[in-house]
């Protein structure tokens, strides 16, 4: 498979582009013979109608490279600059024609709750001037999440949002007391666009369906409770 | 021999710059057999000591008062090698630390040696990572640095990062840990978003500089501009041209209005020309301006349109101009009032034709730094050469960065520049056609060149007039430009070019090679001939094991070596790793690697005081 992987990164151009083709002067030996084989492979994929004999001949001839063949990272212009020039937003990294761009640029943006290794969701808190992003897959339980959230927003809560807030959700009777208080409670928006109280569904289900989290005052969250219980009954 | 010196310094808070010294931590600094105790501050009463001082204590006091004036890190490194006493005092007085490779040492080592750091400059990924030659998540995480410094340097004021992975949590920790924090500069960084920036804006009450340069910043839909605190700010520089997120313009206007010290402002392309106009009217003290978008949504109506030229005319102090995103060329003449003051002009995001360009550049007599796209053509470069006699730095980027693009600039532009701009020190030039003659001319006309980076975009392209390799051109550069420290080569090159480099490139510190050379001899010439070589980056060149072994006497004296798509074998790399225990030899593959392969896709090796790093992703093997 070595040739296949090599083509992904080091696409050589077919034909005699590697020697003094303009003046017909021989440039001496190339360092590795694999390059020659590479070029044949590329030619065979990009020019379907070319016969095998023609491929052999191409090695000797001066051939203009097919327009689509590009090498990763060449010319050495940063993605940011390339994206500005092509007028597109630099979020998904390079769009290099032809080459299998394995690295897909240095994209920092991940949408929430992806099926892959990360599940980023935005967390906002009423009254805080900024929001945070967290990766739900880093946590195993609601307790973990609760601890992390309270640490993150500790400067704003002045003790009103404690680890108790989350745990008590599991207990229906305490729910009503909590919601009446001034403690902050975490709520989230799920896949259907509904706002729910955090803690009412099993953890894994929560991670899969949570799109964003909003920490609001308990008194404001009262309206959510019946819906949360309702959904829970329907889904279980 | 080990004594605990307990004299406390007086006048600790005299100079607000000087942090109180924690004598105990100074006493347990590693490598010290006798603890240091010299009075830590910069006051002049160092001689007022108690009678139990030892003779070298006096010496150290004097030394400290002298060494505090030493700024250059080369001088400081030299001073620290004189003797233990000097080492100790230098470590106490170094307030600005430069770390060229974040994996060369651990954060703990930094904080143990240098106790009173106020400014850190830290570089992470190697440059070729910018061109997608390395998978993401390779490393260069800022996290361990910020968490270690949070405890050790409460007085930290400045952090300048290049090619590091910085998260919002890191920024939050930074904002929380350093109450006197003043300057944050992030160049080519990623991993964070506007929410992290918001935290910094909100909590760093003494912030003077917030510069985000060519970094990837995710849009968290946070109004970070509104997060700056109310009241007069200390802001001197605010650069967010790389942030691809809309901003609250009213908040920005308010912020600029209450930032009397603001000198440098770089807007992103989501700030319109009309909004820029309003800002300029309110901030005539600006010296450096990056415009946002330079276009108009509707067709221009001359009566109702704001007088942009008047706004620029009001900015008498502007000497540095950049931006011009989404440029509509008919608006370009509005910058004419400031052209004659400009020392720096960056048109590299604007597709400007020669006809639109020439009337502008004819006024820029004082220009020293000029960046542009090749859309200005050879004709535009000739205009630059005719007018900009003070030019020191030129960068011409390709509008169409593909190998088979047309290439509107050529050897004609280079030749013209060499004849007109004799004081040129640094050049980066992308083109499709070049000749040895033009390069030789530049080597003869511009003796002040320290940086010569020529990128002939078509690989292996020879001199397009003679058909010969570009050996003689680059040879002339290394021969004639006696101050050359940085070189990037391209085009058709044989081993001869490298022979020239080894013979004449005595001051070269950074060398970039791509698709060049014939054999191992080429690399051997360079490794054996360039004594100052620090950073070597090579891709797709026929240099193998023999060449690699030739440099073993050098690698400890270099910052790093990068070789990708070169015929190196794993066996040889292992041998090098074995022979040089303080060298970290990374073989970077891809996610779907076969471990038994002998083939080395990318070799990245660097010296390290603390051995291999502990955050290695699965596609990296440390030999």
PDB file of C-alpha atoms in Angstrom, chain A residues 1-2 5-6 8-13 17-23 25 27-32 34 64-82 84-85 88-94 96-97 101-110 122 129-133 152 155-156 212, chain B residues 130-136 163 168-169 172 188 190 192-193 195 198-199 202-203 214-216 218-222 227 241-242 244 269 325 348-350 371 373 397-399 401-404 430 455-460 462 466-467 469 490 492 494 514-515 517-518 539-540 542 565 567 590 592-593 597 599 601:
ATOM      1  CA  UNK A   1       0.000   0.000   0.000  1.00  0.00           C
ATOM      2  CA  UNK A   2       2.986   2.241   0.107  1.00  0.00           C
ATOM      3  CA  UNK A   5      -0.324   6.390   0.700  1.00  0.00           C
ATOM      4  CA  UNK A   6       2.513   8.139  -0.974  1.00  0.00           C
ATOM      5  CA  UNK A   8      -1.897  11.100  -0.970  1.00  0.00           C
ATOM      6  CA  UNK A   9       0.942  13.285   0.165  1.00  0.00           C
ATOM      7  CA  UNK A  10       3.426  13.543  -2.569  1.00  0.00           C
ATOM      8  CA  UNK A  11       1.720  13.720  -5.853  1.00  0.00           C
ATOM      9  CA  UNK A  12       4.381  13.916  -8.459  1.00  0.00           C
ATOM     10  CA  UNK A  13       3.473  15.323 -11.823  1.00  0.00           C
ATOM     11  CA  UNK A  17       8.755  17.831 -15.420  1.00  0.00           C
ATOM     12  CA  UNK A  18      11.607  16.891 -13.156  1.00  0.00           C
ATOM     13  CA  UNK A  19      14.446  17.366 -15.547  1.00  0.00           C
ATOM     14  CA  UNK A  20      15.567  20.345 -17.528  1.00  0.00           C
ATOM     15  CA  UNK A  21      12.651  19.853 -19.811  1.00  0.00           C
ATOM     16  CA  UNK A  22      12.837  23.270 -21.353  1.00  0.00           C
ATOM     17  CA  UNK A  23      16.322  22.885 -22.649  1.00  0.00           C
ATOM     18  CA  UNK A  25      19.209  18.997 -20.582  1.00  0.00           C
ATOM     19  CA  UNK A  27      19.310  16.846 -14.733  1.00  0.00           C
ATOM     20  CA  UNK A  28      21.028  13.788 -13.511  1.00  0.00           C
ATOM     21  CA  UNK A  29      19.381  11.105 -11.468  1.00  0.00           C
ATOM     22  CA  UNK A  30      16.426  11.733  -9.268  1.00  0.00           C
ATOM     23  CA  UNK A  31      16.838  10.620  -5.742  1.00  0.00           C
ATOM     24  CA  UNK A  32      14.251   7.942  -5.646  1.00  0.00           C
ATOM     25  CA  UNK A  34       9.440   5.669  -6.609  1.00  0.00           C
ATOM     26  CA  UNK A  64       2.378  19.730 -19.297  1.00  0.00           C
ATOM     27  CA  UNK A  65       0.917  18.477 -16.023  1.00  0.00           C
ATOM     28  CA  UNK A  66      -2.843  18.049 -15.908  1.00  0.00           C
ATOM     29  CA  UNK A  67      -4.413  21.076 -14.319  1.00  0.00           C
ATOM     30  CA  UNK A  68      -5.952  19.163 -11.477  1.00  0.00           C
ATOM     31  CA  UNK A  69      -2.787  17.733  -9.996  1.00  0.00           C
ATOM     32  CA  UNK A  70      -1.737  19.671  -6.933  1.00  0.00           C
ATOM     33  CA  UNK A  71       0.720  18.928  -4.221  1.00  0.00           C
ATOM     34  CA  UNK A  72      -0.218  19.384  -0.591  1.00  0.00           C
ATOM     35  CA  UNK A  73       1.099  22.598   0.837  1.00  0.00           C
ATOM     36  CA  UNK A  74       2.599  23.899  -2.377  1.00  0.00           C
ATOM     37  CA  UNK A  75       3.003  26.733  -3.173  1.00  0.00           C
ATOM     38  CA  UNK A  76       3.624  27.578   0.477  1.00  0.00           C
ATOM     39  CA  UNK A  77       0.808  30.017   1.087  1.00  0.00           C
ATOM     40  CA  UNK A  78      -1.043  29.831   4.389  1.00  0.00           C
ATOM     41  CA  UNK A  79      -4.653  28.636   4.408  1.00  0.00           C
ATOM     42  CA  UNK A  80      -5.812  31.913   5.877  1.00  0.00           C
ATOM     43  CA  UNK A  81      -4.455  33.862   2.963  1.00  0.00           C
ATOM     44  CA  UNK A  82      -5.680  31.341   0.398  1.00  0.00           C
ATOM     45  CA  UNK A  84      -9.253  35.247   1.798  1.00  0.00           C
ATOM     46  CA  UNK A  85      -8.247  35.225  -1.848  1.00  0.00           C
ATOM     47  CA  UNK A  88     -14.538  31.924   1.393  1.00  0.00           C
ATOM     48  CA  UNK A  89     -14.670  31.768   5.167  1.00  0.00           C
ATOM     49  CA  UNK A  90     -11.600  30.042   6.642  1.00  0.00           C
ATOM     50  CA  UNK A  91     -13.360  27.485   8.780  1.00  0.00           C
ATOM     51  CA  UNK A  92     -12.864  24.178   7.068  1.00  0.00           C
ATOM     52  CA  UNK A  93      -9.279  24.517   6.007  1.00  0.00           C
ATOM     53  CA  UNK A  94      -7.787  24.159   2.585  1.00  0.00           C
ATOM     54  CA  UNK A  96      -6.747  21.732  -2.624  1.00  0.00           C
ATOM     55  CA  UNK A  97      -7.852  20.271  -5.909  1.00  0.00           C
ATOM     56  CA  UNK A 101      -5.915  16.499   1.700  1.00  0.00           C
ATOM     57  CA  UNK A 102      -5.697  14.314   4.742  1.00  0.00           C
ATOM     58  CA  UNK A 103      -5.070  17.015   7.176  1.00  0.00           C
ATOM     59  CA  UNK A 104      -8.095  19.187   6.353  1.00  0.00           C
ATOM     60  CA  UNK A 105      -6.438  22.314   7.615  1.00  0.00           C
ATOM     61  CA  UNK A 106      -6.410  23.505  11.147  1.00  0.00           C
ATOM     62  CA  UNK A 107     -10.061  23.877  11.731  1.00  0.00           C
ATOM     63  CA  UNK A 108     -10.923  24.818  15.248  1.00  0.00           C
ATOM     64  CA  UNK A 109     -14.649  24.793  14.821  1.00  0.00           C
ATOM     65  CA  UNK A 110     -16.688  21.764  15.703  1.00  0.00           C
ATOM     66  CA  UNK A 122     -22.104  26.221  24.117  1.00  0.00           C
ATOM     67  CA  UNK A 129     -21.137  38.528  29.598  1.00  0.00           C
ATOM     68  CA  UNK A 130     -19.621  35.617  27.760  1.00  0.00           C
ATOM     69  CA  UNK A 131     -20.315  32.011  27.055  1.00  0.00           C
ATOM     70  CA  UNK A 132     -18.115  28.957  27.189  1.00  0.00           C
ATOM     71  CA  UNK A 133     -17.760  25.867  25.089  1.00  0.00           C
ATOM     72  CA  UNK A 152     -16.432  27.701  35.061  1.00  0.00           C
ATOM     73  CA  UNK A 155     -17.167  34.197  39.618  1.00  0.00           C
ATOM     74  CA  UNK A 156     -20.739  34.938  38.742  1.00  0.00           C
ATOM     75  CA  UNK A 212     -26.648  23.891  23.964  1.00  0.00           C
TER      76      UNK A 212
ATOM     77  CA  UNK B 130       1.127  26.120   8.193  1.00  0.00           C
ATOM     78  CA  UNK B 131       1.031  24.362   4.837  1.00  0.00           C
ATOM     79  CA  UNK B 132      -0.912  21.323   5.972  1.00  0.00           C
ATOM     80  CA  UNK B 133       2.172  19.118   6.111  1.00  0.00           C
ATOM     81  CA  UNK B 134       1.290  17.968   9.574  1.00  0.00           C
ATOM     82  CA  UNK B 135      -1.965  16.465  10.855  1.00  0.00           C
ATOM     83  CA  UNK B 136      -3.923  18.617  13.293  1.00  0.00           C
ATOM     84  CA  UNK B 163       1.767  28.562  16.304  1.00  0.00           C
ATOM     85  CA  UNK B 168     -10.651  29.146  25.861  1.00  0.00           C
ATOM     86  CA  UNK B 169      -9.855  27.557  29.207  1.00  0.00           C
ATOM     87  CA  UNK B 172      -9.665  32.040  31.156  1.00  0.00           C
ATOM     88  CA  UNK B 188      -0.953  31.802  13.832  1.00  0.00           C
ATOM     89  CA  UNK B 190      -5.808  28.179  17.030  1.00  0.00           C
ATOM     90  CA  UNK B 192      -9.905  29.207  20.913  1.00  0.00           C
ATOM     91  CA  UNK B 193     -12.897  31.329  20.067  1.00  0.00           C
ATOM     92  CA  UNK B 195     -15.673  33.419  24.097  1.00  0.00           C
ATOM     93  CA  UNK B 198     -14.310  37.902  25.761  1.00  0.00           C
ATOM     94  CA  UNK B 199     -12.914  36.611  29.032  1.00  0.00           C
ATOM     95  CA  UNK B 202     -13.424  41.438  30.538  1.00  0.00           C
ATOM     96  CA  UNK B 203     -10.974  40.424  33.225  1.00  0.00           C
ATOM     97  CA  UNK B 214      -3.545  35.261  11.328  1.00  0.00           C
ATOM     98  CA  UNK B 215      -5.104  33.028  13.955  1.00  0.00           C
ATOM     99  CA  UNK B 216      -8.103  30.775  13.631  1.00  0.00           C
ATOM    100  CA  UNK B 218     -14.054  30.299  16.152  1.00  0.00           C
ATOM    101  CA  UNK B 219     -17.207  32.348  16.188  1.00  0.00           C
ATOM    102  CA  UNK B 220     -18.952  31.560  19.451  1.00  0.00           C
ATOM    103  CA  UNK B 221     -21.520  34.287  18.802  1.00  0.00           C
ATOM    104  CA  UNK B 222     -20.293  36.289  21.730  1.00  0.00           C
ATOM    105  CA  UNK B 227     -17.006  42.706  27.375  1.00  0.00           C
ATOM    106  CA  UNK B 241      -8.594  41.294  11.435  1.00  0.00           C
ATOM    107  CA  UNK B 242      -8.484  37.499  11.468  1.00  0.00           C
ATOM    108  CA  UNK B 244     -14.328  36.026  11.069  1.00  0.00           C
ATOM    109  CA  UNK B 269     -13.714  42.592   7.099  1.00  0.00           C
ATOM    110  CA  UNK B 325     -10.607  43.462   2.237  1.00  0.00           C
ATOM    111  CA  UNK B 348      -1.810  41.784   0.220  1.00  0.00           C
ATOM    112  CA  UNK B 349      -5.517  41.079   0.539  1.00  0.00           C
ATOM    113  CA  UNK B 350      -6.528  43.369  -2.283  1.00  0.00           C
ATOM    114  CA  UNK B 371       3.199  43.841   1.024  1.00  0.00           C
ATOM    115  CA  UNK B 373      -0.436  40.730  -4.400  1.00  0.00           C
ATOM    116  CA  UNK B 397       2.054  37.108  -2.666  1.00  0.00           C
ATOM    117  CA  UNK B 398       0.292  35.221  -5.453  1.00  0.00           C
ATOM    118  CA  UNK B 399      -3.298  36.136  -6.139  1.00  0.00           C
ATOM    119  CA  UNK B 401      -1.601  30.368  -5.567  1.00  0.00           C
ATOM    120  CA  UNK B 402      -1.496  27.392  -7.872  1.00  0.00           C
ATOM    121  CA  UNK B 403       1.408  25.928  -9.741  1.00  0.00           C
ATOM    122  CA  UNK B 404      -0.011  26.464 -13.182  1.00  0.00           C
ATOM    123  CA  UNK B 430       6.230  34.495  -5.410  1.00  0.00           C
ATOM    124  CA  UNK B 455       9.319  31.015  -4.492  1.00  0.00           C
ATOM    125  CA  UNK B 456       9.107  29.975  -8.099  1.00  0.00           C
ATOM    126  CA  UNK B 457       5.749  28.301  -7.926  1.00  0.00           C
ATOM    127  CA  UNK B 458       6.179  25.742 -10.664  1.00  0.00           C
ATOM    128  CA  UNK B 459       8.332  23.017  -9.223  1.00  0.00           C
ATOM    129  CA  UNK B 460      11.768  22.404 -10.739  1.00  0.00           C
ATOM    130  CA  UNK B 462      14.741  26.482 -14.562  1.00  0.00           C
ATOM    131  CA  UNK B 466      18.540  30.211 -20.541  1.00  0.00           C
ATOM    132  CA  UNK B 467      16.952  26.949 -19.467  1.00  0.00           C
ATOM    133  CA  UNK B 469      19.156  25.615 -13.225  1.00  0.00           C
ATOM    134  CA  UNK B 490      13.083  27.155  -5.274  1.00  0.00           C
ATOM    135  CA  UNK B 492      15.409  23.837 -10.621  1.00  0.00           C
ATOM    136  CA  UNK B 494      21.339  20.950  -8.487  1.00  0.00           C
ATOM    137  CA  UNK B 514      11.667  22.288  -1.400  1.00  0.00           C
ATOM    138  CA  UNK B 515      11.949  20.043  -4.473  1.00  0.00           C
ATOM    139  CA  UNK B 517      19.005  19.054  -5.158  1.00  0.00           C
ATOM    140  CA  UNK B 518      20.174  15.811  -6.733  1.00  0.00           C
ATOM    141  CA  UNK B 539      10.510  18.830   1.816  1.00  0.00           C
ATOM    142  CA  UNK B 540      10.391  16.554  -1.203  1.00  0.00           C
ATOM    143  CA  UNK B 542      16.346  13.479  -2.523  1.00  0.00           C
ATOM    144  CA  UNK B 565       8.936  13.308   1.834  1.00  0.00           C
ATOM    145  CA  UNK B 567      14.076   9.081   1.357  1.00  0.00           C
ATOM    146  CA  UNK B 590      -0.643   9.624   9.453  1.00  0.00           C
ATOM    147  CA  UNK B 592      -3.641   4.996   9.250  1.00  0.00           C
ATOM    148  CA  UNK B 593       0.002   4.067   9.576  1.00  0.00           C
ATOM    149  CA  UNK B 597       6.975   0.431   7.697  1.00  0.00           C
ATOM    150  CA  UNK B 599       9.434   4.606   5.445  1.00  0.00           C
ATOM    151  CA  UNK B 601       7.036  10.393   5.995  1.00  0.00           C
TER     152      UNK B 601
END
